Coordinates of C-alpha atoms in Angstrom, one line a residue:
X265 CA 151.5 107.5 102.3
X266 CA 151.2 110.5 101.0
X267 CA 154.2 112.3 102.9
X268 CA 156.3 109.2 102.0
X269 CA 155.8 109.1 98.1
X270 CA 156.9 113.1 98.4
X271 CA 160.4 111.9 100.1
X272 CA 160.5 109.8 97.2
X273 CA 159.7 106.3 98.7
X274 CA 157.6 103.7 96.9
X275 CA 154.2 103.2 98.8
X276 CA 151.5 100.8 99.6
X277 CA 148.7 102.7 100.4
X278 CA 146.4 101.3 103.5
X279 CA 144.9 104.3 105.0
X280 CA 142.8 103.9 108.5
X281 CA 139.3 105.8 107.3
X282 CA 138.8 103.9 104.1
X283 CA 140.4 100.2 104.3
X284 CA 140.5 99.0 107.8
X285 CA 138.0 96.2 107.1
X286 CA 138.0 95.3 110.8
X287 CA 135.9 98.2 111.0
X288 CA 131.9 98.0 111.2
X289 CA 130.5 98.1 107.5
X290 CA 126.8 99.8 108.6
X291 CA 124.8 100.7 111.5
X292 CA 122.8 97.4 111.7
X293 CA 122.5 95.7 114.5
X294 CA 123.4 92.8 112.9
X295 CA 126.6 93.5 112.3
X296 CA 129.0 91.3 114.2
X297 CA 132.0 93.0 116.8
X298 CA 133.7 95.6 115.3
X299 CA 135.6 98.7 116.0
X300 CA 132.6 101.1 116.5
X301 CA 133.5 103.1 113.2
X302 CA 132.2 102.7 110.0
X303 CA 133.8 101.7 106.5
X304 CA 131.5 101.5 104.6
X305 CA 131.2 99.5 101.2
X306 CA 130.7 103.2 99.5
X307 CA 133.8 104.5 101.7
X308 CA 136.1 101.5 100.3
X309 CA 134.6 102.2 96.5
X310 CA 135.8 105.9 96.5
X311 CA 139.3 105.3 98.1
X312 CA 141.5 106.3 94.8
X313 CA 144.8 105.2 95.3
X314 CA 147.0 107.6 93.9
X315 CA 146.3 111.1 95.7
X316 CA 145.5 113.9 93.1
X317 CA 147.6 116.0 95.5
X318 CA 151.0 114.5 94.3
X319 CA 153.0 115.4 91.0
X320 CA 153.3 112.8 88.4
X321 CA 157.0 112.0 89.7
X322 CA 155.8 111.2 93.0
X323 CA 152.7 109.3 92.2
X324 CA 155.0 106.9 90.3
X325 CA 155.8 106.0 94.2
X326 CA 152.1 104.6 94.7
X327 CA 152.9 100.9 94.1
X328 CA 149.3 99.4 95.2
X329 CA 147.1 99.0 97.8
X330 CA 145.6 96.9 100.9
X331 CA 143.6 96.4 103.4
X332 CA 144.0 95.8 106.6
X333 CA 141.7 93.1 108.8
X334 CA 142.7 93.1 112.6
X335 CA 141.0 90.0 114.4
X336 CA 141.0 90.8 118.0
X337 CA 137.3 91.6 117.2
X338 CA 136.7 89.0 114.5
X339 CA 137.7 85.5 116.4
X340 CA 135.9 83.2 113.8
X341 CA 136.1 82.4 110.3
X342 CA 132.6 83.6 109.3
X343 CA 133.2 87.3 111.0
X344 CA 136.3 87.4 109.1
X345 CA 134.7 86.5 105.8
X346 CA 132.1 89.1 106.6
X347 CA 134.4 92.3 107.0
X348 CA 135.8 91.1 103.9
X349 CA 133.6 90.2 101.6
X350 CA 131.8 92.4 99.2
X351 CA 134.2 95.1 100.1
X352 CA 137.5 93.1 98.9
X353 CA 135.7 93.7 95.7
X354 CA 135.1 97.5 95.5
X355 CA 139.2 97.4 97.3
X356 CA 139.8 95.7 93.8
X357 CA 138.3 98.0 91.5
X358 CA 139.2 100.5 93.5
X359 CA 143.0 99.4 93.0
X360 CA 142.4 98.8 89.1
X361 CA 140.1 101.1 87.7
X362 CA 141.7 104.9 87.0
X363 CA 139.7 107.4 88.5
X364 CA 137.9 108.9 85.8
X365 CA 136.6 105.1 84.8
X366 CA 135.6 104.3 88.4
X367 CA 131.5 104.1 88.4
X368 CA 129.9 102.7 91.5
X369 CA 126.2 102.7 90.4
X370 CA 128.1 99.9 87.6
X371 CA 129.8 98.5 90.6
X372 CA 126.3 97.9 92.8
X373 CA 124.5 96.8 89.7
X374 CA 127.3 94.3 89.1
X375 CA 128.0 93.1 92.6
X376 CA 125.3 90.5 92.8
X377 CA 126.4 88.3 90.2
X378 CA 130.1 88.4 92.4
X379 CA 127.5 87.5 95.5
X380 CA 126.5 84.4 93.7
X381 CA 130.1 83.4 93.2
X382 CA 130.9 83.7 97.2
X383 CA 128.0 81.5 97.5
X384 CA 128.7 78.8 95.2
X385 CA 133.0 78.7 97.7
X386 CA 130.9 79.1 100.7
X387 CA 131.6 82.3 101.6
X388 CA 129.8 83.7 104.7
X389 CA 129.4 87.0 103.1
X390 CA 128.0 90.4 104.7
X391 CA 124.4 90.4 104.6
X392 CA 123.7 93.7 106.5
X393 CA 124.8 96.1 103.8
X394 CA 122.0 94.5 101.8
X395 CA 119.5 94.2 104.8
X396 CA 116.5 96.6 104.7
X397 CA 116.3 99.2 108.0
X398 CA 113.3 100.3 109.4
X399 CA 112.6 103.6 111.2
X400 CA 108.9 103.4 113.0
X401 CA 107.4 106.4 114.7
X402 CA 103.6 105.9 115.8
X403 CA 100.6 106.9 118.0
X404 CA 99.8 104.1 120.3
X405 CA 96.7 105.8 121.4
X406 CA 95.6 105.8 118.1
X407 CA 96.9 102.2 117.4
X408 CA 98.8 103.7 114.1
X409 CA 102.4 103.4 113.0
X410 CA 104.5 105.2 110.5
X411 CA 107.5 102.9 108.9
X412 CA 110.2 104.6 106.6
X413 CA 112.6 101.8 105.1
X414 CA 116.1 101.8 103.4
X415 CA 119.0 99.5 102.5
X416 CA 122.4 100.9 102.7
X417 CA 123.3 100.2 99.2
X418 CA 120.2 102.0 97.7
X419 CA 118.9 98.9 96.5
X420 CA 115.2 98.9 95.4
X421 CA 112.7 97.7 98.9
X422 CA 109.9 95.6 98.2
X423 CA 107.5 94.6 100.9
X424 CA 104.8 92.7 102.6
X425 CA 101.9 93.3 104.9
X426 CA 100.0 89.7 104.9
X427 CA 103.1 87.7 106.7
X428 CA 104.6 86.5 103.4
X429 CA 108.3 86.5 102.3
X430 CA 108.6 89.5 99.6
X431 CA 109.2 88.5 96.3
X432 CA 109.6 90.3 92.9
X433 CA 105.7 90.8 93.1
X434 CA 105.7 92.3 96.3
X435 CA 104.8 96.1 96.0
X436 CA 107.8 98.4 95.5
X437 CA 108.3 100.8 98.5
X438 CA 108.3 104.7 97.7
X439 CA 107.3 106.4 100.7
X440 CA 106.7 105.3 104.5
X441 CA 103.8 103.4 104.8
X442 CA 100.9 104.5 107.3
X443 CA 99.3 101.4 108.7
X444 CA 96.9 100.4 111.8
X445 CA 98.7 98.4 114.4
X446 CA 99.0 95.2 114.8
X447 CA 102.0 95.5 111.8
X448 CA 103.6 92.9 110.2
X449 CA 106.0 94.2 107.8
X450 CA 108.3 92.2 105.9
X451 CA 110.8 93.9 103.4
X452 CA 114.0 92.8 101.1
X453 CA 116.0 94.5 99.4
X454 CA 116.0 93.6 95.2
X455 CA 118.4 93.0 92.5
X456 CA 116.1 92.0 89.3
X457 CA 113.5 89.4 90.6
X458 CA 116.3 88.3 93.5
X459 CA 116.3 89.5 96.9
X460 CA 119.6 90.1 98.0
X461 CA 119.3 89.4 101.8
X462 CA 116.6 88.3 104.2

């Protein structure tokens, strides 16, 4: 794109790295088939359109910009709907913010209101950029486990130990938790008093 708005031809930019949406969005093992790279939600946020690298006479070349799904990995509806959807919205503010307006901390803390609309049309929507990971390390000798947890998005965790569903009560995770085994650890990722995913 870049080398054809310098030759002074109007553009559509669609780069590979950053809006391929057949591409795996995290390294959940949830995720459905996918090209085993990742574009991530962030990765299609931070895409700017118009390359600071041209002069203002060629970026007037930069007419918009897509993405691109492929379905040779995707053959159903739902799998399509989830390598589109949320990042078709950070593709579209992406393609109409300007760059210096572009906030993506504004754009997470927006995003699950624009989750409640894709429910409300049935949207099968990506839940793994929303899920919580878990990373255990433990002594089995000693009968004691060691879990770190994260969500993709950097959403607040909040957790369980007694079996139940986290809710907006459920004690905030800040640091891995040390517990004797047997664990049972359930965890969601929070928006307000909503979890966003299972």
């Amino acid at each position: 794109g870049i080398a054809a708005a310098r030759a002074g031809h109007d553009v559509v930019m669609t780069p590979v790295d950053s809006l391929y949406l057949d591409y795996l969005q995290t390294g959940s093992p949830d995720e459905p088939p996918g090209r085993p790279v990742q574009v991530t939600l962030r990765d299609v946020y931070d895409f700017e359109p118009v390359p600071a690298v041209l002069d203002a006479d060629q970026r007037r070349h930069i007419l918009g910009v897509q993405a691109n799904l492929w379905t040779e990995h995707l053959r159903t509806w739902p799998r399509m709907q989830h390598a589109i959807f949320p990042r078709i919205a950070a593709l579209a503010e992406s393609g109409w913010s300007p760059a210096a307006r572009k906030d993506y901390a504004g754009f997470l803390a927006r995003l699950p209101a624009q989750l409640r609309r894709y429910d409300a049309f049935g949207i099968a929507w990506a839940r793994t950029p929303f899920e919580v990971q878990a990373t255990a390390s433990g002594d089995r000798r000693a009968g004691t486990v060691e879990v770190a947890l994260e969500n993709p998005l950097g959403y607040p965790v909040r957790y369980t130990t007694d079996g139940s569903e986290p809710d907006a009560d459920s004690p905030l995770y800040e640091a891995p938790l040390r517990a004797a085994l047997p664990l049972e650890l359930r965890a969601a990722a929070f928006h307000g008093s909503a979890a966003l995913a299972p």
